[in-house]
Amino acid sequence: MLDEAEPVIRTDPVMAELIERHDPYVEPDWNEFERLCISIINQQLSTASATAVRERVFELLRDEVTPETVLEAEDEALRAAGLSESKIEYMRNAARAFRENDYTRAGLADHSNDEVIDSLTEIKGVGEWTARMYLLFVLQREDVLPLGDLAIRRAIEELYGDGDDMSRAEMREIAEQWRPYRSAATRYLWAEYESD
């Protein structure tokens, strides 16, 4: 995807500079359920806090993060790993949903981005931000712009607005030039944000 995207997003001079300065942000190859759990853990936490909680939860589950292990884990142990009551509930909701429906890459291959978002947000605790992270990282859709992500908004404001506040409409307008590869541009924005 990035090879095809680079010539398109490079037409934006700001993005061309990011491509020269950074490798795009990439993640380990987590499976579908693991990635959804990670997005739930990450909700409203700083990167450092989220990473620490994720590591403790994965260690608790002996790196076997499956619907079964999440449902079988003791509440007290999950709380001790750093999960709030609501996040325990949300991860269990996700576990039950994964047992009942096919949220794999193959299972969602024929669904549009909007259909995927609608399907995932039916799970209590999975909001639009989490669904967009799933589109981007799990389903590897090429044209996702997650403006619900604070790091992406801050990066756009720094790079395109001299650090001044910008509306989401203004950000969407800037991102039009990256279509149909806004996911690739997003990876460079994360790389820039994390480099500061």
Coordinates of C-alpha atoms in Angstrom, one line a residue:
M1 CA 0.0 0.0 0.0
L2 CA 2.7 2.5 0.9
D3 CA 4.6 2.0 -2.4
E4 CA 1.4 2.9 -4.3
A5 CA 0.6 5.7 -2.0
E6 CA 3.9 7.5 -1.9
P7 CA 3.8 9.2 -5.3
V8 CA 0.2 10.5 -4.5
I9 CA 0.9 11.9 -1.0
R10 CA 4.3 13.2 -2.0
T11 CA 2.6 15.8 -4.2
D12 CA 1.8 17.6 -0.9
P13 CA 5.1 19.4 -0.1
V14 CA 4.6 18.9 3.7
M15 CA 4.0 15.2 3.3
A16 CA 7.0 14.9 0.9
E17 CA 9.2 16.3 3.8
L18 CA 7.7 13.8 6.2
I19 CA 8.5 10.9 3.8
E20 CA 12.1 12.1 3.6
R21 CA 12.4 12.4 7.4
H22 CA 10.5 9.4 8.7
D23 CA 9.7 5.8 8.2
P24 CA 5.9 5.4 8.3
Y25 CA 4.4 4.3 11.6
V26 CA 3.9 0.5 11.7
E27 CA 2.7 -1.9 14.4
P28 CA 3.5 -5.5 15.3
D29 CA 1.3 -8.0 13.5
W30 CA -1.4 -8.4 16.1
N31 CA -4.4 -10.5 15.2
E32 CA -7.9 -9.0 14.8
F33 CA -9.0 -9.6 18.4
E34 CA -5.8 -8.5 19.9
R35 CA -5.9 -5.3 18.0
L36 CA -9.4 -4.5 19.0
C37 CA -8.5 -5.2 22.7
I38 CA -5.5 -2.9 22.3
S39 CA -7.7 -0.1 20.9
I40 CA -10.1 -0.5 23.9
I41 CA -7.1 -0.3 26.3
N42 CA -5.7 2.8 24.5
Q43 CA -9.0 4.7 24.8
Q44 CA -8.4 8.0 26.6
L45 CA -4.9 7.1 27.8
S46 CA -1.5 8.6 26.9
T47 CA 0.7 6.4 24.7
A48 CA 3.0 5.5 27.7
S49 CA 0.2 4.6 30.0
A50 CA -1.6 2.5 27.3
T51 CA 1.6 0.6 26.5
A52 CA 2.2 -0.2 30.2
V53 CA -1.4 -1.4 30.7
R54 CA -1.4 -3.4 27.5
E55 CA 1.9 -5.2 28.5
R56 CA 0.5 -6.1 31.9
V57 CA -2.8 -7.4 30.4
F58 CA -1.0 -9.4 27.7
E59 CA 1.3 -10.8 30.4
L60 CA -1.6 -11.7 32.6
L61 CA -3.2 -13.6 29.7
R62 CA 0.2 -15.2 28.9
D63 CA 0.2 -13.5 25.4
E64 CA -2.9 -15.7 24.6
V65 CA -5.3 -12.8 24.1
T66 CA -8.4 -14.6 22.8
P67 CA -12.1 -14.2 23.5
E68 CA -11.9 -17.2 25.8
T69 CA -9.0 -16.0 27.9
V70 CA -10.6 -12.5 28.2
L71 CA -13.9 -14.0 29.4
E72 CA -12.1 -16.4 31.8
A73 CA -9.8 -13.9 33.4
E74 CA -10.6 -12.7 36.9
D75 CA -11.9 -9.2 37.3
E76 CA -9.5 -8.5 40.1
A77 CA -6.5 -9.6 38.1
L78 CA -7.6 -7.4 35.1
R79 CA -8.1 -4.5 37.5
A80 CA -4.6 -5.1 39.0
A81 CA -3.2 -5.0 35.4
G82 CA -4.6 -1.5 35.1
L83 CA -8.0 -1.9 33.4
S84 CA -11.0 0.1 34.7
E85 CA -14.3 -1.6 35.3
S86 CA -15.7 -0.1 32.1
K87 CA -12.7 -1.4 30.0
I88 CA -13.1 -4.9 31.5
E89 CA -16.7 -4.8 30.4
Y90 CA -15.8 -3.5 26.9
M91 CA -13.2 -6.2 26.4
R92 CA -15.7 -8.8 27.5
N93 CA -18.3 -7.3 25.1
A94 CA -15.7 -7.5 22.3
A95 CA -14.9 -11.2 23.3
R96 CA -18.6 -12.2 23.1
A97 CA -19.1 -10.3 19.8
F98 CA -16.1 -12.1 18.3
R99 CA -17.5 -15.5 19.3
E100 CA -20.8 -14.6 17.6
N101 CA -19.7 -12.8 14.5
D102 CA -16.9 -12.9 12.0
Y103 CA -14.8 -9.7 12.4
T104 CA -11.8 -11.1 10.7
R105 CA -10.2 -9.6 7.6
A106 CA -11.9 -12.2 5.4
G107 CA -15.2 -11.8 7.2
L108 CA -15.3 -8.1 6.6
A109 CA -13.6 -8.0 3.2
D110 CA -16.9 -7.2 1.3
H111 CA -18.0 -4.6 3.8
S112 CA -17.5 -0.9 3.1
N113 CA -15.7 1.3 5.7
D114 CA -19.0 2.7 6.9
E115 CA -20.5 -0.8 7.2
V116 CA -17.5 -1.9 9.3
I117 CA -17.8 1.1 11.5
D118 CA -21.6 0.5 12.0
S119 CA -21.0 -3.2 12.8
L120 CA -18.1 -2.6 15.3
T121 CA -19.8 0.3 17.0
E122 CA -22.8 -2.0 17.9
I123 CA -20.4 -3.5 20.4
K124 CA -20.7 -1.5 23.6
G125 CA -17.4 0.1 24.3
V126 CA -16.3 0.3 20.7
G127 CA -16.7 3.8 19.4
E128 CA -15.9 5.4 16.1
W129 CA -12.2 6.0 16.9
T130 CA -11.7 2.4 17.8
A131 CA -13.5 1.3 14.7
R132 CA -11.3 3.5 12.6
M133 CA -8.2 2.1 14.2
Y134 CA -9.5 -1.3 13.2
L135 CA -10.1 -0.2 9.6
L136 CA -6.6 1.2 9.5
F137 CA -4.5 -1.5 11.3
V138 CA -6.5 -4.7 11.0
L139 CA -8.3 -4.4 7.7
Q140 CA -5.5 -2.2 6.3
R141 CA -8.0 0.0 4.3
E142 CA -6.2 2.5 2.2
D143 CA -8.3 5.6 2.8
V144 CA -8.9 6.1 6.5
L145 CA -8.5 9.5 8.1
P146 CA -8.9 9.1 11.9
L147 CA -9.6 12.7 13.0
G148 CA -10.8 11.3 16.3
D149 CA -7.2 10.6 17.2
L150 CA -5.6 13.5 19.1
A151 CA -2.1 12.8 17.8
I152 CA -3.3 13.1 14.2
R153 CA -5.1 16.4 14.9
R154 CA -2.1 17.8 16.7
A155 CA 0.3 16.8 13.9
I156 CA -2.0 18.4 11.3
E157 CA -2.2 21.6 13.4
E158 CA 1.6 21.8 13.8
L159 CA 2.4 21.0 10.2
Y160 CA -0.4 22.9 8.4
G161 CA -1.6 25.5 10.9
D162 CA 1.6 26.7 12.7
G163 CA 0.2 25.0 15.9
D164 CA -3.0 27.0 15.8
D165 CA -6.3 25.2 16.4
M166 CA -8.0 23.9 13.3
S167 CA -11.5 22.6 12.7
R168 CA -12.0 19.1 11.6
A169 CA -13.5 20.5 8.4
E170 CA -10.2 22.3 7.7
M171 CA -8.3 19.1 8.4
R172 CA -10.5 17.1 6.1
E173 CA -9.9 19.7 3.4
I174 CA -6.1 19.4 3.8
A175 CA -6.4 15.6 3.6
E176 CA -8.3 15.7 0.3
Q177 CA -5.0 15.9 -1.5
W178 CA -4.0 12.5 0.0
R179 CA -7.0 10.6 -1.3
P180 CA -7.2 7.7 -1.9
Y181 CA -4.3 7.0 0.4
R182 CA -5.1 8.9 3.6
S183 CA -4.1 5.9 5.7
A184 CA -0.6 6.1 4.4
A185 CA -0.5 9.9 5.1
T186 CA -1.8 9.1 8.6
R187 CA 1.1 6.8 9.3
Y188 CA 3.5 9.6 8.5
L189 CA 1.6 12.0 10.7
W190 CA 1.9 9.5 13.6
A191 CA 5.6 9.1 12.9
E192 CA 6.1 12.9 13.0
Y193 CA 4.0 13.3 16.2
E194 CA 6.0 10.5 18.0
S195 CA 9.3 12.0 16.9
D196 CA 8.7 15.2 19.0

